[in-house]
Amino acid sequence: QVQLVESGGGSVQAGESLRLSCAASGSIFRITRMAWYRQGRGSQRELVAYITSGGSTNYGDSVAGRFTISRDNAKNTVYLQMNSLKPEDTAVYYCKALGRSDSVANPPGSWGQGTRVTVSS
């Protein structure tokens, strides 16, 4: 199993930036992609971005151009740099480690506590 610890959330004003971190431990050898998801109040959980083991990235339409996902393999950590934050980015952000056969759209397993991001106008 893979253990994940998310951090970096907080409260900011619109237009400001935050960087989220997700540290992985355990059976990291099976990880092929790392992904960030978010769930706002009253909304369904949505995919924010993911990065492959080779460094390829993919973003949700609502964050493309503002958010950047990256990884530090030496630290087994994935980051989500969030710039130009908007009130609609307010959500709990979750990190997921995906294996080769895992669906990005519907990842298996339970969800952690996540890290809360609040953006005020």
mmCIF file with all atom_site columns, C-alpha atoms in Angstrom:
data_model
loop_
_atom_site.group_PDB
_atom_site.id
_atom_site.type_symbol
_atom_site.label_atom_id
_atom_site.label_alt_id
_atom_site.label_comp_id
_atom_site.label_asym_id
_atom_site.label_entity_id
_atom_site.label_seq_id
_atom_site.pdbx_PDB_ins_code
_atom_site.Cartn_x
_atom_site.Cartn_y
_atom_site.Cartn_z
_atom_site.occupancy
_atom_site.B_iso_or_equiv
_atom_site.pdbx_formal_charge
_atom_site.auth_seq_id
_atom_site.auth_comp_id
_atom_site.auth_asym_id
_atom_site.auth_atom_id
_atom_site.pdbx_PDB_model_num
ATOM 1   C CA . GLN A 1 1   ? 0.000   0.000  0.000   1.00 0.00 ? 1   GLN A CA 1
ATOM 2   C CA . VAL A 1 2   ? 0.920   3.603  -0.506  1.00 0.00 ? 2   VAL A CA 1
ATOM 3   C CA . GLN A 1 3   ? 0.549   6.181  2.240   1.00 0.00 ? 3   GLN A CA 1
ATOM 4   C CA . LEU A 1 4   ? -0.007  9.792  1.268   1.00 0.00 ? 4   LEU A CA 1
ATOM 5   C CA . VAL A 1 5   ? 0.220   12.957 3.333   1.00 0.00 ? 5   VAL A CA 1
ATOM 6   C CA . GLU A 1 6   ? -1.224  16.134 1.864   1.00 0.00 ? 6   GLU A CA 1
ATOM 7   C CA . SER A 1 7   ? -0.267  19.569 3.129   1.00 0.00 ? 7   SER A CA 1
ATOM 8   C CA . GLY A 1 8   ? -0.074  23.210 2.147   1.00 0.00 ? 8   GLY A CA 1
ATOM 9   C CA . GLY A 1 9   ? -3.680  24.300 2.181   1.00 0.00 ? 9   GLY A CA 1
ATOM 10  C CA . GLY A 1 10  ? -4.822  27.552 3.681   1.00 0.00 ? 10  GLY A CA 1
ATOM 11  C CA . SER A 1 11  ? -6.869  30.686 3.255   1.00 0.00 ? 11  SER A CA 1
ATOM 12  C CA . VAL A 1 12  ? -5.880  33.264 0.655   1.00 0.00 ? 12  VAL A CA 1
ATOM 13  C CA . GLN A 1 13  ? -7.342  36.150 -1.284  1.00 0.00 ? 13  GLN A CA 1
ATOM 14  C CA . ALA A 1 14  ? -8.339  35.865 -4.904  1.00 0.00 ? 14  ALA A CA 1
ATOM 15  C CA . GLY A 1 15  ? -5.343  36.253 -7.184  1.00 0.00 ? 15  GLY A CA 1
ATOM 16  C CA . GLU A 1 16  ? -2.880  34.853 -4.673  1.00 0.00 ? 16  GLU A CA 1
ATOM 17  C CA . SER A 1 17  ? -0.977  31.581 -4.824  1.00 0.00 ? 17  SER A CA 1
ATOM 18  C CA . LEU A 1 18  ? -0.565  28.413 -2.796  1.00 0.00 ? 18  LEU A CA 1
ATOM 19  C CA . ARG A 1 19  ? 1.543   25.302 -3.182  1.00 0.00 ? 19  ARG A CA 1
ATOM 20  C CA . LEU A 1 20  ? 0.216   21.946 -2.079  1.00 0.00 ? 20  LEU A CA 1
ATOM 21  C CA . SER A 1 21  ? 2.453   18.991 -1.302  1.00 0.00 ? 21  SER A CA 1
ATOM 22  C CA . CYS A 1 22  ? 1.766   15.274 -1.281  1.00 0.00 ? 22  CYS A CA 1
ATOM 23  C CA . ALA A 1 23  ? 4.400   13.007 0.224   1.00 0.00 ? 23  ALA A CA 1
ATOM 24  C CA . ALA A 1 24  ? 4.214   9.324  -0.647  1.00 0.00 ? 24  ALA A CA 1
ATOM 25  C CA . SER A 1 25  ? 5.629   6.380  1.265   1.00 0.00 ? 25  SER A CA 1
ATOM 26  C CA . GLY A 1 26  ? 5.209   2.639  1.284   1.00 0.00 ? 26  GLY A CA 1
ATOM 27  C CA . SER A 1 27  ? 4.859   0.666  -1.965  1.00 0.00 ? 27  SER A CA 1
ATOM 28  C CA . ILE A 1 28  ? 5.811   3.569  -4.191  1.00 0.00 ? 28  ILE A CA 1
ATOM 29  C CA . PHE A 1 29  ? 7.273   1.248  -6.836  1.00 0.00 ? 29  PHE A CA 1
ATOM 30  C CA . ARG A 1 30  ? 3.760   0.549  -8.136  1.00 0.00 ? 30  ARG A CA 1
ATOM 31  C CA . ILE A 1 31  ? 2.922   4.200  -8.703  1.00 0.00 ? 31  ILE A CA 1
ATOM 32  C CA . THR A 1 32  ? 2.647   5.210  -12.350 1.00 0.00 ? 32  THR A CA 1
ATOM 33  C CA . ARG A 1 33  ? 0.738   8.454  -11.901 1.00 0.00 ? 33  ARG A CA 1
ATOM 34  C CA . MET A 1 34  ? 0.097   10.914 -9.122  1.00 0.00 ? 34  MET A CA 1
ATOM 35  C CA . ALA A 1 35  ? -3.043  12.978 -9.213  1.00 0.00 ? 35  ALA A CA 1
ATOM 36  C CA . TRP A 1 36  ? -4.741  15.829 -7.410  1.00 0.00 ? 36  TRP A CA 1
ATOM 37  C CA . TYR A 1 37  ? -8.478  15.992 -7.012  1.00 0.00 ? 37  TYR A CA 1
ATOM 38  C CA . ARG A 1 38  ? -10.731 18.472 -5.283  1.00 0.00 ? 38  ARG A CA 1
ATOM 39  C CA . GLN A 1 39  ? -14.212 18.619 -3.867  1.00 0.00 ? 39  GLN A CA 1
ATOM 40  C CA . GLY A 1 40  ? -15.997 21.845 -3.173  1.00 0.00 ? 40  GLY A CA 1
ATOM 41  C CA . ARG A 1 41  ? -18.977 22.114 -0.884  1.00 0.00 ? 41  ARG A CA 1
ATOM 42  C CA . GLY A 1 42  ? -22.013 20.672 -2.589  1.00 0.00 ? 42  GLY A CA 1
ATOM 43  C CA . SER A 1 43  ? -19.964 19.585 -5.600  1.00 0.00 ? 43  SER A CA 1
ATOM 44  C CA . GLN A 1 44  ? -18.729 16.297 -6.907  1.00 0.00 ? 44  GLN A CA 1
ATOM 45  C CA . ARG A 1 45  ? -15.087 15.443 -6.602  1.00 0.00 ? 45  ARG A CA 1
ATOM 46  C CA . GLU A 1 46  ? -13.197 16.414 -9.738  1.00 0.00 ? 46  GLU A CA 1
ATOM 47  C CA . LEU A 1 47  ? -9.803  15.716 -11.212 1.00 0.00 ? 47  LEU A CA 1
ATOM 48  C CA . VAL A 1 48  ? -7.501  18.727 -11.010 1.00 0.00 ? 48  VAL A CA 1
ATOM 49  C CA . ALA A 1 49  ? -4.299  17.396 -12.536 1.00 0.00 ? 49  ALA A CA 1
ATOM 50  C CA . TYR A 1 50  ? -2.094  14.358 -12.797 1.00 0.00 ? 50  TYR A CA 1
ATOM 51  C CA . ILE A 1 51  ? 1.501   13.607 -13.639 1.00 0.00 ? 51  ILE A CA 1
ATOM 52  C CA . THR A 1 52  ? 2.984   10.394 -14.965 1.00 0.00 ? 52  THR A CA 1
ATOM 53  C CA . SER A 1 53  ? 6.171   8.723  -13.873 1.00 0.00 ? 53  SER A CA 1
ATOM 54  C CA . GLY A 1 54  ? 7.717   10.085 -17.068 1.00 0.00 ? 54  GLY A CA 1
ATOM 55  C CA . GLY A 1 55  ? 6.724   13.631 -16.221 1.00 0.00 ? 55  GLY A CA 1
ATOM 56  C CA . SER A 1 56  ? 3.803   14.088 -18.600 1.00 0.00 ? 56  SER A CA 1
ATOM 57  C CA . THR A 1 57  ? 1.046   16.243 -17.177 1.00 0.00 ? 57  THR A CA 1
ATOM 58  C CA . ASN A 1 58  ? -2.665  16.688 -17.680 1.00 0.00 ? 58  ASN A CA 1
ATOM 59  C CA . TYR A 1 59  ? -4.970  19.375 -16.285 1.00 0.00 ? 59  TYR A CA 1
ATOM 60  C CA . GLY A 1 60  ? -8.642  19.929 -15.793 1.00 0.00 ? 60  GLY A CA 1
ATOM 61  C CA . ASP A 1 61  ? -10.094 22.672 -17.954 1.00 0.00 ? 61  ASP A CA 1
ATOM 62  C CA . SER A 1 62  ? -10.881 24.902 -14.995 1.00 0.00 ? 62  SER A CA 1
ATOM 63  C CA . VAL A 1 63  ? -7.263  25.058 -13.800 1.00 0.00 ? 63  VAL A CA 1
ATOM 64  C CA . ALA A 1 64  ? -5.233  24.780 -17.010 1.00 0.00 ? 64  ALA A CA 1
ATOM 65  C CA . GLY A 1 65  ? -2.864  27.707 -17.309 1.00 0.00 ? 65  GLY A CA 1
ATOM 66  C CA . ARG A 1 66  ? -3.094  28.557 -13.610 1.00 0.00 ? 66  ARG A CA 1
ATOM 67  C CA . PHE A 1 67  ? -2.035  25.386 -11.828 1.00 0.00 ? 67  PHE A CA 1
ATOM 68  C CA . THR A 1 68  ? 1.148   23.390 -12.297 1.00 0.00 ? 68  THR A CA 1
ATOM 69  C CA . ILE A 1 69  ? 1.738   19.853 -11.094 1.00 0.00 ? 69  ILE A CA 1
ATOM 70  C CA . SER A 1 70  ? 5.283   18.652 -10.558 1.00 0.00 ? 70  SER A CA 1
ATOM 71  C CA . ARG A 1 71  ? 7.131   15.888 -8.772  1.00 0.00 ? 71  ARG A CA 1
ATOM 72  C CA . ASP A 1 72  ? 10.370  15.433 -6.894  1.00 0.00 ? 72  ASP A CA 1
ATOM 73  C CA . ASN A 1 73  ? 11.238  11.775 -7.270  1.00 0.00 ? 73  ASN A CA 1
ATOM 74  C CA . ALA A 1 74  ? 14.063  11.991 -4.737  1.00 0.00 ? 74  ALA A CA 1
ATOM 75  C CA . LYS A 1 75  ? 11.575  13.116 -2.109  1.00 0.00 ? 75  LYS A CA 1
ATOM 76  C CA . ASN A 1 76  ? 8.655   10.994 -3.370  1.00 0.00 ? 76  ASN A CA 1
ATOM 77  C CA . THR A 1 77  ? 6.629   14.148 -3.322  1.00 0.00 ? 77  THR A CA 1
ATOM 78  C CA . VAL A 1 78  ? 4.193   15.716 -5.757  1.00 0.00 ? 78  VAL A CA 1
ATOM 79  C CA . TYR A 1 79  ? 3.374   19.398 -5.744  1.00 0.00 ? 79  TYR A CA 1
ATOM 80  C CA . LEU A 1 80  ? 0.489   21.465 -6.998  1.00 0.00 ? 80  LEU A CA 1
ATOM 81  C CA . GLN A 1 81  ? 1.410   25.084 -7.578  1.00 0.00 ? 81  GLN A CA 1
ATOM 82  C CA . MET A 1 82  ? -1.798  27.105 -7.708  1.00 0.00 ? 82  MET A CA 1
ATOM 83  C CA . ASN A 1 83  ? -1.591  30.630 -9.078  1.00 0.00 ? 83  ASN A CA 1
ATOM 84  C CA . SER A 1 84  ? -4.242  33.247 -9.750  1.00 0.00 ? 84  SER A CA 1
ATOM 85  C CA . LEU A 1 85  ? -6.579  31.545 -7.345  1.00 0.00 ? 85  LEU A CA 1
ATOM 86  C CA . LYS A 1 86  ? -10.282 32.176 -7.644  1.00 0.00 ? 86  LYS A CA 1
ATOM 87  C CA . PRO A 1 87  ? -13.097 31.770 -5.110  1.00 0.00 ? 87  PRO A CA 1
ATOM 88  C CA . GLU A 1 88  ? -14.350 28.816 -7.166  1.00 0.00 ? 88  GLU A CA 1
ATOM 89  C CA . ASP A 1 89  ? -11.078 27.017 -6.387  1.00 0.00 ? 89  ASP A CA 1
ATOM 90  C CA . THR A 1 90  ? -12.237 26.731 -2.796  1.00 0.00 ? 90  THR A CA 1
ATOM 91  C CA . ALA A 1 91  ? -12.317 23.025 -1.983  1.00 0.00 ? 91  ALA A CA 1
ATOM 92  C CA . VAL A 1 92  ? -10.671 20.201 -0.140  1.00 0.00 ? 92  VAL A CA 1
ATOM 93  C CA . TYR A 1 93  ? -7.798  18.945 -2.265  1.00 0.00 ? 93  TYR A CA 1
ATOM 94  C CA . TYR A 1 94  ? -6.838  15.286 -2.273  1.00 0.00 ? 94  TYR A CA 1
ATOM 95  C CA . CYS A 1 95  ? -3.846  13.444 -3.585  1.00 0.00 ? 95  CYS A CA 1
ATOM 96  C CA . LYS A 1 96  ? -3.966  9.964  -5.109  1.00 0.00 ? 96  LYS A CA 1
ATOM 97  C CA . ALA A 1 97  ? -1.320  7.500  -6.164  1.00 0.00 ? 97  ALA A CA 1
ATOM 98  C CA . LEU A 1 98  ? -2.366  5.444  -9.169  1.00 0.00 ? 98  LEU A CA 1
ATOM 99  C CA . GLY A 1 99  ? -1.072  2.128  -10.404 1.00 0.00 ? 99  GLY A CA 1
ATOM 100 C CA . ARG A 1 100 ? -0.852  1.004  -14.009 1.00 0.00 ? 100 ARG A CA 1
ATOM 101 C CA . SER A 1 101 ? -4.418  -0.278 -14.230 1.00 0.00 ? 101 SER A CA 1
ATOM 102 C CA . ASP A 1 102 ? -6.071  2.334  -12.026 1.00 0.00 ? 102 ASP A CA 1
ATOM 103 C CA . SER A 1 103 ? -8.573  4.744  -13.509 1.00 0.00 ? 103 SER A CA 1
ATOM 104 C CA . VAL A 1 104 ? -7.742  8.434  -13.213 1.00 0.00 ? 104 VAL A CA 1
ATOM 105 C CA . ALA A 1 105 ? -11.412 9.310  -13.565 1.00 0.00 ? 105 ALA A CA 1
ATOM 106 C CA . ASN A 1 106 ? -12.513 6.875  -10.887 1.00 0.00 ? 106 ASN A CA 1
ATOM 107 C CA . PRO A 1 107 ? -9.539  6.003  -8.710  1.00 0.00 ? 107 PRO A CA 1
ATOM 108 C CA . PRO A 1 108 ? -9.798  3.038  -6.382  1.00 0.00 ? 108 PRO A CA 1
ATOM 109 C CA . GLY A 1 109 ? -9.350  3.008  -2.649  1.00 0.00 ? 109 GLY A CA 1
ATOM 110 C CA . SER A 1 110 ? -10.302 5.342  0.124   1.00 0.00 ? 110 SER A CA 1
ATOM 111 C CA . TRP A 1 111 ? -9.634  9.055  0.291   1.00 0.00 ? 111 TRP A CA 1
ATOM 112 C CA . GLY A 1 112 ? -7.427  10.732 2.826   1.00 0.00 ? 112 GLY A CA 1
ATOM 113 C CA . GLN A 1 113 ? -8.259  13.827 4.814   1.00 0.00 ? 113 GLN A CA 1
ATOM 114 C CA . GLY A 1 114 ? -7.075  16.154 2.105   1.00 0.00 ? 114 GLY A CA 1
ATOM 115 C CA . THR A 1 115 ? -5.998  19.719 2.606   1.00 0.00 ? 115 THR A CA 1
ATOM 116 C CA . ARG A 1 116 ? -8.451  22.593 2.573   1.00 0.00 ? 116 ARG A CA 1
ATOM 117 C CA . VAL A 1 117 ? -8.043  25.600 0.323   1.00 0.00 ? 117 VAL A CA 1
ATOM 118 C CA . THR A 1 118 ? -10.211 28.653 0.853   1.00 0.00 ? 118 THR A CA 1
ATOM 119 C CA . VAL A 1 119 ? -10.105 31.559 -1.572  1.00 0.00 ? 119 VAL A CA 1
ATOM 120 C CA . SER A 1 120 ? -11.859 34.766 -0.622  1.00 0.00 ? 120 SER A CA 1
ATOM 121 C CA . SER A 1 121 ? -12.951 37.433 -3.062  1.00 0.00 ? 121 SER A CA 1
#
